[in-house]
Amino acid sequence: MTETAAASSSGVQSRPIALVTGASAGFGQAIARRLVAEGYRVIAAARRLSRLETLAQDLGDALYPLELDVTDLKAVRALPQSLPEDWQAVDVLVNNAGLALGLERAWQADGDDWETMIATNISGLVEMTRALLPGMVARNHGHVVMLGSTAGRYPYPGANVYGGTKAFVEQFTQNLRSDLLGKAVRVTNIAPGLCGGSEFSLVRLRDAALADAVYDSTQPLQPEDIAQTVAWVLAQPPHVNVNLIEMMPLCQASAGLAVDRTMG
């Protein structure tokens, strides 16, 4: 990859292509930066085009900014043919776009928030995968990386639909692996726990002070940690499929079962 990264303009065209959703901030931006450094050409997809254009100014011709909302099914389904011809043979899809909204208990939650999480975390991820997977199978080469969450395995109060969407990501990943048996297309779910340095908690809580308090007196994972993990997964030999990576900061652990002692 180092030699490829140092190549001339014609050499840039021969680099493998990765498409990263949610690339305007947080995990997605860090992953885009890391993959360009690793020698990839990166299609950075997100809703906020101005941020992507700024990123392209930093990273040059190796990054293609793409304005895309993964909940826009028409745009996602048209994606393979709408990309410039020399960007269409996507080798790696990083399904990073996703969000959590609210921490209310299920009977108090906003129904619109639930629908937005389902549309983004499930439908958007499924549609992006369905759009690019046929090309990977036809070329018999590719890798789909999902950004799941420990919330998909360990429940906590207020995670109701968010946790459910991330559990779907894990099950979808496993079923894709079953479907792809015999094909040289890999699928991986990366499931982080507490992670700072992104807009995740601000989007979820809609309050900067509350978002900052989530990470008070902790040393959480950072987007660069996630980007490093993605790069490591992609760098494994072609015969190796990493099914699942679950990662937490040292300051976090699964809490175990909860018991209410007021009902006895």
Coordinates of C-alpha atoms in Angstrom, one line a residue:
M1 CA 0.0 0.0 0.0
T2 CA 2.8 2.4 0.7
E3 CA 4.1 2.3 -2.9
T4 CA 0.6 2.7 -4.2
A5 CA 0.0 5.7 -2.0
A6 CA 3.1 7.4 -3.4
A7 CA 2.1 6.7 -7.0
S8 CA 1.5 9.3 -9.7
S9 CA -2.0 10.4 -11.0
S10 CA -2.2 7.4 -13.3
G11 CA -1.3 5.2 -10.4
V12 CA -4.1 6.6 -8.3
Q13 CA -6.6 5.1 -10.7
S14 CA -5.3 1.6 -9.9
R15 CA -5.9 1.9 -6.1
P16 CA -8.7 -0.2 -4.6
I17 CA -11.9 1.8 -4.0
A18 CA -13.7 2.1 -0.6
L19 CA -17.0 3.8 -0.1
V20 CA -17.6 5.1 3.4
T21 CA -21.0 6.3 4.5
G22 CA -21.5 9.0 7.2
A23 CA -18.1 10.3 6.2
S24 CA -18.6 14.0 7.1
A25 CA -17.6 13.6 10.8
G26 CA -16.7 11.2 13.5
F27 CA -16.0 7.5 12.7
G28 CA -16.7 8.0 9.0
Q29 CA -14.3 10.9 8.5
A30 CA -11.5 9.1 10.5
I31 CA -12.0 6.0 8.4
A32 CA -11.9 7.9 5.2
R33 CA -8.7 9.6 6.2
R34 CA -7.1 6.4 7.3
L35 CA -8.0 4.5 4.2
V36 CA -6.6 7.2 1.9
A37 CA -3.4 6.9 4.0
E38 CA -3.5 3.1 3.5
G39 CA -3.6 3.6 -0.3
Y40 CA -7.3 3.5 -1.1
R41 CA -9.3 5.7 -3.3
V42 CA -12.3 6.7 -1.0
I43 CA -15.8 7.7 -1.9
A44 CA -16.8 9.8 1.1
A45 CA -20.6 9.8 1.3
A46 CA -22.7 11.9 3.6
R47 CA -25.5 14.5 3.6
R48 CA -23.3 17.5 4.4
L49 CA -21.5 18.1 1.1
S50 CA -19.6 21.1 2.3
R51 CA -17.8 19.1 4.9
L52 CA -16.9 16.4 2.3
E53 CA -15.5 19.1 0.0
T54 CA -13.3 20.4 2.8
L55 CA -12.1 16.8 3.4
A56 CA -11.4 16.5 -0.3
Q57 CA -9.2 19.6 -0.2
D58 CA -7.2 17.9 2.5
L59 CA -6.9 14.5 0.8
G60 CA -6.7 15.4 -2.8
D61 CA -7.7 13.3 -5.8
A62 CA -7.8 10.1 -3.8
L63 CA -11.1 11.2 -2.2
Y64 CA -14.4 11.6 -4.1
P65 CA -17.0 13.6 -2.1
L66 CA -20.5 12.2 -2.6
E67 CA -23.7 13.9 -1.3
L68 CA -25.9 11.0 -0.2
D69 CA -28.6 10.3 2.3
V70 CA -28.7 6.6 2.9
T71 CA -32.5 6.9 3.7
D72 CA -33.1 8.1 0.2
L73 CA -33.8 4.7 -1.3
K74 CA -34.1 6.0 -4.9
A75 CA -30.6 7.6 -4.7
V76 CA -29.1 4.6 -3.1
R77 CA -30.5 2.1 -5.6
A78 CA -29.2 4.3 -8.4
L79 CA -25.8 4.6 -6.9
P80 CA -23.7 2.0 -8.8
Q81 CA -24.6 3.6 -12.1
S82 CA -24.6 7.2 -11.0
L83 CA -20.9 7.1 -9.9
P84 CA -18.3 8.2 -12.4
E85 CA -17.2 5.2 -14.4
D86 CA -13.7 5.0 -12.9
W87 CA -15.2 5.0 -9.3
Q88 CA -17.9 2.3 -9.9
A89 CA -15.9 -0.9 -9.1
V90 CA -16.2 -0.5 -5.3
D91 CA -14.0 -3.0 -3.5
V92 CA -14.9 -2.1 0.1
L93 CA -18.2 -0.8 1.6
V94 CA -18.0 0.7 5.1
N95 CA -21.6 1.0 6.4
N96 CA -20.9 3.6 9.0
A97 CA -23.9 5.9 8.7
G98 CA -26.1 5.5 11.8
L99 CA -27.4 7.3 14.8
A100 CA -29.1 7.1 18.2
L101 CA -31.9 9.4 19.2
G102 CA -33.1 9.9 22.7
L103 CA -32.7 7.9 25.9
E104 CA -36.3 7.8 27.0
R105 CA -38.0 4.6 28.1
A106 CA -40.0 2.8 25.4
W107 CA -43.4 4.1 26.5
Q108 CA -42.0 7.7 26.6
A109 CA -40.0 7.6 23.4
D110 CA -40.7 9.7 20.3
G111 CA -42.1 7.6 17.5
D112 CA -40.5 9.7 14.9
D113 CA -37.1 9.1 16.5
W114 CA -37.7 5.4 16.4
E115 CA -38.6 5.6 12.7
T116 CA -35.5 7.7 11.9
M117 CA -33.2 5.1 13.6
I118 CA -34.8 2.2 11.8
A119 CA -34.6 4.1 8.4
T120 CA -31.0 4.9 8.9
N121 CA -29.5 2.1 10.9
I122 CA -31.4 -0.8 9.2
S123 CA -33.0 0.3 5.9
G124 CA -30.1 2.5 4.9
L125 CA -27.5 -0.1 5.7
V126 CA -29.5 -2.8 3.9
E127 CA -30.0 -0.7 0.8
M128 CA -26.4 0.3 0.6
T129 CA -25.3 -3.3 0.9
R130 CA -27.8 -4.4 -1.7
A131 CA -26.7 -1.7 -4.1
L132 CA -23.0 -2.6 -4.1
L133 CA -23.0 -6.3 -3.3
P134 CA -24.0 -7.6 -6.8
G135 CA -20.9 -5.9 -8.3
M136 CA -18.6 -7.4 -5.6
V137 CA -20.1 -10.9 -6.3
A138 CA -19.7 -10.4 -10.1
R139 CA -16.1 -9.5 -9.7
N140 CA -15.7 -12.2 -7.0
H141 CA -13.9 -9.7 -4.7
G142 CA -15.0 -7.3 -2.0
H143 CA -15.5 -6.6 1.7
V144 CA -18.5 -5.2 3.5
V145 CA -17.7 -3.7 6.9
M146 CA -20.6 -2.9 9.2
L147 CA -20.4 -0.4 12.1
G148 CA -22.5 -2.1 14.8
S149 CA -22.4 -1.5 18.5
T150 CA -22.1 -3.2 21.8
A151 CA -25.7 -2.0 22.3
G152 CA -26.7 -4.7 19.9
R153 CA -25.6 -7.3 22.5
Y154 CA -25.9 -5.6 25.9
P155 CA -29.2 -3.9 26.7
Y156 CA -29.4 -0.7 28.8
P157 CA -32.3 1.5 29.7
G158 CA -33.3 3.8 26.9
A159 CA -31.5 1.9 24.1
N160 CA -34.8 0.1 23.1
V161 CA -34.9 0.7 19.3
Y162 CA -31.3 1.8 18.9
G163 CA -30.1 -1.5 20.5
G164 CA -32.6 -3.4 18.3
T165 CA -31.2 -1.8 15.2
K166 CA -27.7 -2.8 16.1
A167 CA -28.7 -6.3 17.0
F168 CA -30.1 -6.4 13.4
V169 CA -26.7 -5.4 12.1
E170 CA -25.1 -8.4 13.8
Q171 CA -27.7 -10.9 12.5
F172 CA -27.6 -9.4 9.0
T173 CA -23.8 -9.7 9.0
Q174 CA -24.0 -13.4 9.9
N175 CA -26.6 -14.1 7.3
L176 CA -24.6 -12.4 4.6
R177 CA -21.7 -14.6 5.5
S178 CA -23.9 -17.6 5.0
D179 CA -25.2 -16.3 1.6
L180 CA -21.6 -15.5 0.5
L181 CA -20.1 -18.9 1.3
G182 CA -18.0 -19.9 -1.7
K183 CA -17.6 -16.3 -2.9
A184 CA -14.4 -14.2 -2.3
V185 CA -16.5 -11.4 -0.6
R186 CA -15.9 -10.8 3.1
V187 CA -18.2 -9.4 5.7
T188 CA -17.3 -8.0 9.1
N189 CA -19.2 -6.4 12.0
I190 CA -17.2 -3.9 14.2
A191 CA -19.1 -3.2 17.4
P192 CA -17.6 -0.4 19.5
G193 CA -18.7 0.5 23.0
L194 CA -18.2 3.9 24.6
C195 CA -16.6 6.2 22.0
G196 CA -16.0 10.0 22.2
G197 CA -14.7 12.4 19.7
S198 CA -17.8 12.3 17.5
E199 CA -21.3 13.8 17.3
F200 CA -23.0 10.7 18.5
S201 CA -24.1 11.8 22.0
L202 CA -24.8 15.4 20.9
V203 CA -27.2 14.1 18.2
R204 CA -28.7 11.6 20.7
L205 CA -29.2 14.0 23.6
R206 CA -29.6 17.3 21.6
D207 CA -27.8 19.1 24.4
A208 CA -24.0 19.9 24.5
A209 CA -23.7 19.8 28.3
L210 CA -25.5 16.4 28.5
A211 CA -23.4 15.1 25.7
D212 CA -20.1 16.1 27.4
A213 CA -21.3 14.6 30.6
V214 CA -21.5 11.1 29.0
Y215 CA -17.7 11.1 28.8
D216 CA -16.9 12.8 32.1
S217 CA -14.0 11.1 34.0
T218 CA -13.6 8.5 31.3
Q219 CA -11.1 7.7 28.6
P220 CA -13.4 6.5 25.8
L221 CA -12.5 5.0 22.4
Q222 CA -11.8 7.6 19.7
P223 CA -12.8 7.6 16.0
E224 CA -9.1 7.0 15.1
D225 CA -9.3 3.7 17.1
I226 CA -12.2 2.6 15.0
A227 CA -10.4 3.7 11.8
Q228 CA -7.4 1.7 12.8
T229 CA -9.5 -1.4 13.4
V230 CA -11.2 -1.1 10.0
A231 CA -7.8 -0.8 8.3
W232 CA -6.5 -3.9 10.2
V233 CA -9.6 -5.9 9.2
L234 CA -9.2 -5.0 5.5
A235 CA -5.4 -5.8 5.6
Q236 CA -6.0 -9.5 6.6
P237 CA -5.0 -12.1 4.0
P238 CA -7.8 -12.7 1.5
H239 CA -8.6 -16.1 2.9
V240 CA -9.3 -14.6 6.4
N241 CA -12.7 -13.3 7.3
V242 CA -13.0 -11.4 10.6
N243 CA -16.7 -12.0 11.5
L244 CA -16.9 -9.7 14.6
I245 CA -14.8 -7.3 16.5
E246 CA -16.3 -6.1 19.8
M247 CA -14.3 -3.4 21.4
M248 CA -14.6 -1.2 24.5
P249 CA -12.4 1.2 26.4
L250 CA -10.8 -0.2 29.5
C251 CA -13.1 2.0 31.6
Q252 CA -16.2 0.1 30.3
A253 CA -17.6 -3.4 30.8
S254 CA -20.9 -5.1 30.4
A255 CA -22.9 -4.4 33.5
G256 CA -24.5 -7.8 34.0
L257 CA -28.1 -8.4 34.8
A258 CA -30.1 -5.7 36.7
V259 CA -32.3 -6.6 39.7
D260 CA -35.0 -4.3 41.1
R261 CA -35.3 -4.9 44.8
T262 CA -38.3 -2.6 45.4
M263 CA -40.8 -5.2 44.0
G264 CA -40.2 -8.0 46.4

